[in-house]
mmCIF file of C-alpha atoms in Angstrom:
data_model
loop_
_atom_site.group_PDB
_atom_site.id
_atom_site.type_symbol
_atom_site.label_atom_id
_atom_site.label_comp_id
_atom_site.label_asym_id
_atom_site.label_seq_id
_atom_site.Cartn_x
_atom_site.Cartn_y
_atom_site.Cartn_z
ATOM 1 C CA MET A 1 -38.045 -26.752 -24.032
ATOM 2 C CA ALA A 2 -38.680 -23.695 -25.167
ATOM 3 C CA PHE A 3 -36.551 -21.412 -26.336
ATOM 4 C CA GLU A 4 -36.410 -17.443 -25.734
ATOM 5 C CA PHE A 5 -36.735 -14.823 -28.464
ATOM 6 C CA ASP A 6 -36.352 -11.172 -28.685
ATOM 7 C CA GLY A 7 -39.741 -10.091 -29.152
ATOM 8 C CA GLU A 8 -38.515 -6.877 -31.129
ATOM 9 C CA LYS A 9 -35.908 -8.025 -33.177
ATOM 10 C CA TYR A 10 -38.266 -10.760 -34.427
ATOM 11 C CA ARG A 11 -40.939 -8.303 -35.052
ATOM 12 C CA LYS A 12 -37.837 -6.715 -36.891
ATOM 13 C CA ALA A 13 -36.282 -9.648 -38.445
ATOM 14 C CA SER A 14 -39.321 -11.752 -39.559
ATOM 15 C CA THR A 15 -40.874 -10.111 -42.910
ATOM 16 C CA HIS A 16 -41.342 -13.400 -44.963
ATOM 17 C CA GLN A 17 -42.873 -15.199 -41.672
ATOM 18 C CA LYS A 18 -46.070 -12.763 -41.655
ATOM 19 C CA GLU A 19 -46.499 -12.772 -45.872
ATOM 20 C CA TRP A 20 -47.012 -16.229 -44.610
ATOM 21 C CA GLY A 21 -49.530 -15.500 -41.879
ATOM 22 C CA THR A 22 -51.460 -12.842 -44.371
ATOM 23 C CA LYS A 23 -51.577 -14.755 -46.761
ATOM 24 C CA LEU A 24 -53.625 -18.354 -44.470
ATOM 25 C CA ILE A 25 -55.643 -15.291 -43.366
ATOM 26 C CA ALA A 26 -56.722 -14.554 -46.961
ATOM 27 C CA GLU A 27 -58.256 -18.309 -46.974
ATOM 28 C CA PHE A 28 -60.808 -17.223 -44.688
ATOM 29 C CA SER A 29 -63.897 -15.751 -45.528
ATOM 30 C CA PHE A 30 -65.120 -14.944 -41.702
ATOM 31 C CA LYS A 31 -68.097 -14.315 -40.453
ATOM 32 C CA GLY A 32 -67.293 -11.920 -37.923
ATOM 33 C CA THR A 33 -68.135 -13.940 -34.442
ATOM 34 C CA GLU A 34 -65.908 -16.350 -34.455
ATOM 35 C CA ARG A 35 -63.850 -17.919 -31.636
ATOM 36 C CA ILE A 36 -59.701 -18.231 -32.938
ATOM 37 C CA LEU A 37 -56.643 -19.250 -31.274
ATOM 38 C CA ASP A 38 -53.685 -18.916 -32.542
ATOM 39 C CA LEU A 39 -50.294 -20.920 -31.552
ATOM 40 C CA GLY A 40 -46.841 -19.362 -31.606
ATOM 41 C CA CYS A 41 -48.006 -15.813 -31.973
ATOM 42 C CA GLY A 42 -44.891 -13.982 -31.750
ATOM 43 C CA ASP A 43 -44.961 -10.452 -32.036
ATOM 44 C CA GLY A 44 -48.143 -10.440 -32.712
ATOM 45 C CA ALA A 45 -48.992 -9.423 -36.081
ATOM 46 C CA ILE A 46 -50.791 -12.228 -37.207
ATOM 47 C CA THR A 47 -53.033 -12.731 -34.040
ATOM 48 C CA ALA A 48 -54.119 -9.176 -34.385
ATOM 49 C CA LYS A 49 -55.168 -9.070 -38.341
ATOM 50 C CA LEU A 50 -56.981 -12.441 -36.979
ATOM 51 C CA ALA A 51 -58.634 -10.369 -34.527
ATOM 52 C CA GLU A 52 -59.530 -7.459 -36.600
ATOM 53 C CA GLN A 53 -61.913 -10.012 -38.672
ATOM 54 C CA VAL A 54 -64.163 -10.806 -36.054
ATOM 55 C CA PRO A 55 -64.431 -7.484 -34.552
ATOM 56 C CA GLY A 56 -67.776 -9.890 -32.504
ATOM 57 C CA GLY A 57 -66.017 -12.267 -32.041
ATOM 58 C CA HIS A 58 -62.105 -13.615 -29.514
ATOM 59 C CA VAL A 59 -58.867 -13.707 -30.653
ATOM 60 C CA LEU A 60 -56.341 -15.145 -28.460
ATOM 61 C CA GLY A 61 -52.506 -16.030 -29.350
ATOM 62 C CA ILE A 62 -50.084 -17.695 -27.385
ATOM 63 C CA ASP A 63 -46.858 -18.000 -27.321
ATOM 64 C CA ALA A 64 -43.553 -20.145 -24.692
ATOM 65 C CA SER A 65 -41.237 -17.184 -24.664
ATOM 66 C CA GLU A 66 -42.044 -14.523 -22.378
ATOM 67 C CA GLY A 67 -40.010 -11.621 -24.767
ATOM 68 C CA MET A 68 -42.350 -12.510 -28.071
ATOM 69 C CA ILE A 69 -45.940 -12.411 -25.332
ATOM 70 C CA ALA A 70 -44.369 -9.038 -23.825
ATOM 71 C CA THR A 71 -43.973 -7.530 -28.015
ATOM 72 C CA ALA A 72 -47.260 -9.487 -29.027
ATOM 73 C CA THR A 73 -49.351 -6.805 -25.719
ATOM 74 C CA GLN A 74 -47.524 -4.056 -25.670
ATOM 75 C CA ASN A 75 -47.516 -3.560 -29.838
ATOM 76 C CA HIS A 76 -51.676 -4.695 -30.815
ATOM 77 C CA HIS A 77 -55.089 -3.758 -28.967
ATOM 78 C CA ALA A 78 -58.406 -4.573 -29.595
ATOM 79 C CA PRO A 79 -61.474 -5.071 -26.788
ATOM 80 C CA ASN A 80 -61.205 -8.574 -28.832
ATOM 81 C CA LEU A 81 -57.339 -9.514 -29.170
ATOM 82 C CA GLU A 82 -55.549 -11.457 -25.646
ATOM 83 C CA PHE A 83 -52.187 -12.831 -26.013
ATOM 84 C CA GLN A 84 -50.894 -15.550 -22.689
ATOM 85 C CA ARG A 85 -47.805 -17.483 -22.100
ATOM 86 C CA ILE A 86 -48.317 -20.651 -22.831
ATOM 87 C CA ASN A 87 -46.677 -23.531 -24.381
ATOM 88 C CA ILE A 88 -48.457 -25.407 -26.927
ATOM 89 C CA ASN A 89 -47.115 -28.772 -25.305
ATOM 90 C CA ALA A 90 -49.533 -27.722 -22.333
ATOM 91 C CA ILE A 91 -53.132 -26.312 -24.079
ATOM 92 C CA ARG A 92 -55.376 -28.600 -22.823
ATOM 93 C CA TYR A 93 -59.286 -26.577 -24.479
ATOM 94 C CA ARG A 94 -61.841 -28.791 -24.851
ATOM 95 C CA ASP A 95 -64.695 -27.530 -27.865
ATOM 96 C CA LYS A 96 -63.942 -24.192 -27.709
ATOM 97 C CA PHE A 97 -63.084 -22.682 -30.529
ATOM 98 C CA ASP A 98 -63.975 -21.877 -34.166
ATOM 99 C CA ILE A 99 -60.660 -22.463 -35.909
ATOM 100 C CA ILE A 100 -56.851 -22.567 -34.469
ATOM 101 C CA ILE A 101 -54.423 -21.524 -36.666
ATOM 102 C CA SER A 102 -50.886 -21.745 -36.338
ATOM 103 C CA ASN A 103 -47.958 -20.009 -38.832
ATOM 104 C CA ALA A 104 -44.554 -20.732 -38.874
ATOM 105 C CA THR A 105 -44.256 -22.149 -35.394
ATOM 106 C CA LEU A 106 -45.311 -25.853 -34.697
ATOM 107 C CA HIS A 107 -41.881 -26.687 -36.637
ATOM 108 C CA TRP A 108 -40.545 -26.054 -32.415
ATOM 109 C CA ILE A 109 -43.043 -28.695 -31.580
ATOM 110 C CA LYS A 110 -41.636 -32.147 -31.897
ATOM 111 C CA ASP A 111 -44.919 -34.374 -30.701
ATOM 112 C CA HIS A 112 -46.631 -33.798 -33.579
ATOM 113 C CA TRP A 113 -49.243 -36.444 -32.624
ATOM 114 C CA HIS A 114 -50.104 -35.141 -29.366
ATOM 115 C CA LEU A 115 -50.089 -31.724 -30.866
ATOM 116 C CA LEU A 116 -53.008 -32.092 -33.748
ATOM 117 C CA THR A 117 -54.694 -34.845 -30.620
ATOM 118 C CA ASN A 118 -55.424 -30.966 -28.351
ATOM 119 C CA VAL A 119 -55.610 -28.512 -31.016
ATOM 120 C CA HIS A 120 -58.635 -31.742 -32.158
ATOM 121 C CA ALA A 121 -60.200 -31.123 -28.661
ATOM 122 C CA ALA A 122 -59.709 -27.777 -28.852
ATOM 123 C CA LEU A 123 -62.548 -26.978 -31.435
ATOM 124 C CA LYS A 124 -65.926 -27.033 -31.905
ATOM 125 C CA ASP A 125 -67.786 -29.326 -33.691
ATOM 126 C CA HIS A 126 -66.945 -28.246 -37.739
ATOM 127 C CA GLY A 127 -64.719 -25.976 -36.306
ATOM 128 C CA VAL A 128 -60.941 -25.733 -38.908
ATOM 129 C CA ALA A 129 -57.650 -26.207 -37.733
ATOM 130 C CA ARG A 130 -54.942 -24.289 -40.018
ATOM 131 C CA LEU A 131 -51.523 -25.134 -39.693
ATOM 132 C CA ASN A 132 -48.293 -23.844 -41.282
ATOM 133 C CA PHE A 133 -45.112 -25.069 -40.161
ATOM 134 C CA ALA A 134 -41.319 -25.700 -41.463
ATOM 135 C CA ALA A 135 -40.582 -29.308 -43.568
ATOM 136 C CA ASN A 136 -37.905 -31.048 -44.706
ATOM 137 C CA GLY A 137 -35.915 -29.454 -46.995
ATOM 138 C CA ASN A 138 -36.417 -26.037 -44.772
ATOM 139 C CA CYS A 139 -32.980 -23.465 -44.450
ATOM 140 C CA SER A 140 -30.564 -26.008 -46.200
ATOM 141 C CA HIS A 141 -27.809 -23.686 -46.269
ATOM 142 C CA PHE A 142 -28.282 -22.234 -42.898
ATOM 143 C CA PHE A 143 -28.500 -25.862 -40.758
ATOM 144 C CA ALA A 144 -25.658 -26.831 -42.869
ATOM 145 C CA ILE A 145 -22.872 -23.521 -41.553
ATOM 146 C CA ILE A 146 -24.542 -24.602 -38.024
ATOM 147 C CA LYS A 147 -23.350 -28.637 -38.205
ATOM 148 C CA GLN A 148 -20.093 -26.854 -39.148
ATOM 149 C CA VAL A 149 -19.894 -24.672 -36.989
ATOM 150 C CA ILE A 150 -20.889 -26.824 -33.771
ATOM 151 C CA ALA A 151 -18.768 -29.442 -34.630
ATOM 152 C CA LEU A 152 -14.934 -26.895 -35.392
ATOM 153 C CA PRO A 153 -12.487 -27.324 -32.293
ATOM 154 C CA ALA A 154 -13.430 -24.682 -30.979
ATOM 155 C CA TYR A 155 -17.355 -25.108 -29.746
ATOM 156 C CA ALA A 156 -17.923 -28.659 -29.642
ATOM 157 C CA ARG A 157 -17.659 -28.897 -26.056
ATOM 158 C CA TYR A 158 -20.462 -26.608 -25.735
ATOM 159 C CA PHE A 159 -22.810 -29.315 -27.730
ATOM 160 C CA SER A 160 -21.718 -32.182 -27.110
ATOM 161 C CA ALA A 161 -25.011 -32.459 -25.777
ATOM 162 C CA PHE A 162 -27.333 -30.903 -27.666
ATOM 163 C CA VAL A 163 -30.232 -32.124 -28.864
ATOM 164 C CA TRP A 164 -31.783 -31.101 -32.376
ATOM 165 C CA PRO A 165 -34.920 -27.981 -32.105
ATOM 166 C CA TRP A 166 -36.701 -29.137 -35.236
ATOM 167 C CA TYR A 167 -39.308 -31.176 -36.720
ATOM 168 C CA MET A 168 -39.317 -31.202 -40.108
ATOM 169 C CA PRO A 169 -40.915 -33.621 -41.588
ATOM 170 C CA ASP A 170 -41.125 -35.393 -45.396
ATOM 171 C CA ILE A 171 -44.592 -34.122 -46.503
ATOM 172 C CA GLU A 172 -45.119 -37.421 -47.121
ATOM 173 C CA ASP A 173 -44.370 -38.181 -44.053
ATOM 174 C CA TYR A 174 -46.213 -36.237 -42.454
ATOM 175 C CA ARG A 175 -49.391 -36.442 -44.473
ATOM 176 C CA THR A 176 -48.943 -40.041 -43.519
ATOM 177 C CA LEU A 177 -48.987 -39.048 -39.312
ATOM 178 C CA ALA A 178 -52.090 -36.348 -40.171
ATOM 179 C CA ALA A 179 -54.021 -39.708 -41.049
ATOM 180 C CA GLN A 180 -54.036 -41.648 -38.202
ATOM 181 C CA GLY A 181 -54.748 -38.942 -35.904
ATOM 182 C CA PRO A 182 -58.027 -37.828 -34.790
ATOM 183 C CA PHE A 183 -59.314 -35.819 -37.720
ATOM 184 C CA ALA A 184 -61.567 -37.158 -40.024
ATOM 185 C CA GLN A 185 -61.166 -34.651 -42.869
ATOM 186 C CA LEU A 186 -58.465 -32.483 -43.562
ATOM 187 C CA GLU A 187 -55.548 -31.863 -46.050
ATOM 188 C CA VAL A 188 -52.384 -31.622 -46.383
ATOM 189 C CA TRP A 189 -50.113 -30.181 -48.976
ATOM 190 C CA GLY A 190 -46.391 -28.928 -49.631
ATOM 191 C CA GLU A 191 -44.561 -25.355 -50.276
ATOM 192 C CA ASN A 192 -41.525 -23.525 -51.539
ATOM 193 C CA ALA A 193 -41.462 -20.261 -50.087
ATOM 194 C CA ASP A 194 -37.292 -20.175 -50.958
ATOM 195 C CA ARG A 195 -36.471 -16.044 -50.572
ATOM 196 C CA TYR A 196 -33.825 -13.633 -51.210
ATOM 197 C CA PHE A 197 -33.549 -11.499 -48.327
ATOM 198 C CA PRO A 198 -32.846 -7.840 -50.348
ATOM 199 C CA ASP A 199 -29.520 -7.080 -48.459
ATOM 200 C CA ALA A 200 -26.759 -8.633 -46.585
ATOM 201 C CA GLU A 201 -29.091 -6.891 -43.113
ATOM 202 C CA ALA A 202 -32.144 -8.851 -43.657
ATOM 203 C CA LEU A 203 -30.518 -12.145 -43.934
ATOM 204 C CA ILE A 204 -27.828 -11.141 -40.871
ATOM 205 C CA ARG A 205 -30.667 -10.213 -39.002
ATOM 206 C CA TRP A 206 -33.131 -13.055 -39.633
ATOM 207 C CA ILE A 207 -29.407 -15.201 -38.790
ATOM 208 C CA ASP A 208 -29.987 -13.462 -34.919
ATOM 209 C CA GLN A 209 -33.499 -13.616 -34.553
ATOM 210 C CA PRO A 210 -34.703 -16.435 -34.629
ATOM 211 C CA SER A 211 -31.574 -19.121 -36.395
ATOM 212 C CA LEU A 212 -29.497 -18.446 -34.027
ATOM 213 C CA VAL A 213 -31.661 -18.759 -30.519
ATOM 214 C CA PRO A 214 -30.994 -22.856 -30.266
ATOM 215 C CA PHE A 215 -27.540 -22.742 -30.078
ATOM 216 C CA ILE A 216 -25.837 -19.118 -28.822
ATOM 217 C CA LYS A 217 -26.712 -19.199 -25.336
ATOM 218 C CA CYS A 218 -25.094 -22.837 -25.456
ATOM 219 C CA VAL A 219 -21.704 -21.077 -26.507
ATOM 220 C CA ALA A 220 -19.956 -19.357 -22.916
ATOM 221 C CA GLU A 221 -19.806 -15.687 -22.930
ATOM 222 C CA PRO A 222 -16.690 -15.220 -23.873
ATOM 223 C CA ASP A 223 -17.050 -17.044 -27.040
ATOM 224 C CA ARG A 224 -20.171 -15.849 -27.926
ATOM 225 C CA ALA A 225 -19.790 -13.268 -30.504
ATOM 226 C CA GLU A 226 -17.177 -14.847 -32.549
ATOM 227 C CA PHE A 227 -19.458 -18.048 -32.382
ATOM 228 C CA ARG A 228 -21.785 -15.254 -33.561
ATOM 229 C CA ASN A 229 -19.596 -14.325 -36.642
ATOM 230 C CA THR A 230 -18.228 -16.946 -37.792
ATOM 231 C CA VAL A 231 -21.955 -18.484 -38.413
ATOM 232 C CA VAL A 232 -23.382 -14.577 -40.073
ATOM 233 C CA ASN A 233 -19.879 -14.946 -41.534
ATOM 234 C CA ALA A 234 -20.580 -18.249 -43.748
ATOM 235 C CA MET A 235 -23.732 -17.009 -44.782
ATOM 236 C CA LEU A 236 -23.387 -14.229 -45.887
ATOM 237 C CA GLN A 237 -20.893 -16.079 -48.298
ATOM 238 C CA GLU A 238 -22.590 -19.238 -49.125
ATOM 239 C CA THR A 239 -26.370 -17.021 -49.467
ATOM 240 C CA ALA A 240 -24.845 -14.275 -51.345
ATOM 241 C CA GLN A 241 -26.009 -13.875 -55.582
ATOM 242 C CA PRO A 242 -24.739 -11.467 -57.773
ATOM 243 C CA ASN A 243 -27.149 -9.109 -57.585
ATOM 244 C CA GLY A 244 -27.087 -8.391 -53.871
ATOM 245 C CA THR A 245 -29.542 -10.712 -52.579
ATOM 246 C CA TYR A 246 -28.982 -13.460 -50.174
ATOM 247 C CA PHE A 247 -30.840 -16.148 -50.720
ATOM 248 C CA GLU A 248 -32.048 -19.089 -48.210
ATOM 249 C CA THR A 249 -34.716 -22.322 -48.751
ATOM 250 C CA PHE A 250 -38.225 -22.354 -46.988
ATOM 251 C CA ARG A 251 -40.263 -25.057 -47.529
ATOM 252 C CA ARG A 252 -43.072 -25.511 -45.279
ATOM 253 C CA ILE A 253 -46.305 -28.281 -44.804
ATOM 254 C CA ASN A 254 -49.559 -27.457 -44.889
ATOM 255 C CA LEU A 255 -52.361 -28.987 -43.138
ATOM 256 C CA ARG A 256 -56.375 -27.918 -43.207
ATOM 257 C CA ALA A 257 -58.289 -30.457 -41.140
ATOM 258 C CA ASP A 258 -62.051 -30.070 -40.076
ATOM 259 C CA LYS A 259 -63.237 -31.447 -37.253
#
């Protein structure tokens, strides 16, 4: 299932995602002519940074959200940069890219065997896949609170058929899965990226985009504002620190694979 996001709100709320993406880019020594695919490009900020590194190459950013693609195309322009609205589950490229990168997206994809098979097929010989996404233990405060809120009598009826939207495996489970996939050379490792949000406004922006997106539209319009406020207020209380910051856990899985 693909969710629709507000690209402008995400652009303002995704400081930590951009930090992680910038770190990924810094790992590479680019020749400048690579063809690159960015899976789940979001607002396009990291995709645009990739395009700056390969002036003689080409970078394609794909995302399933119309709002994300609209924001990306509005804010980032370069001759070697392209954005398309495509669901990651639907990619069918063959021997097309030197690098496939994904930053803070693939926990929205449930079937990673299918994903890794498609990524392998899309890479040229000697191409590189570099993926970073959420692991078990990620967003532990938000997950505990949202599970409590959707079980409240006022909201439970809206979530009777709700399907949890994320895949966040244990690192060892993912290492086992990836090792059985098509890549002959790969490395999988975990990362603790826990974060202190500087103030309440920063935390609330992150709650609104992307965290609440899978839940808010399940609730009938008359109850949505109160539902959101219940989650926000519980999060502010749960994560507040004595110095005025707000803490949330961010645990990552990293994969680098060579074809």
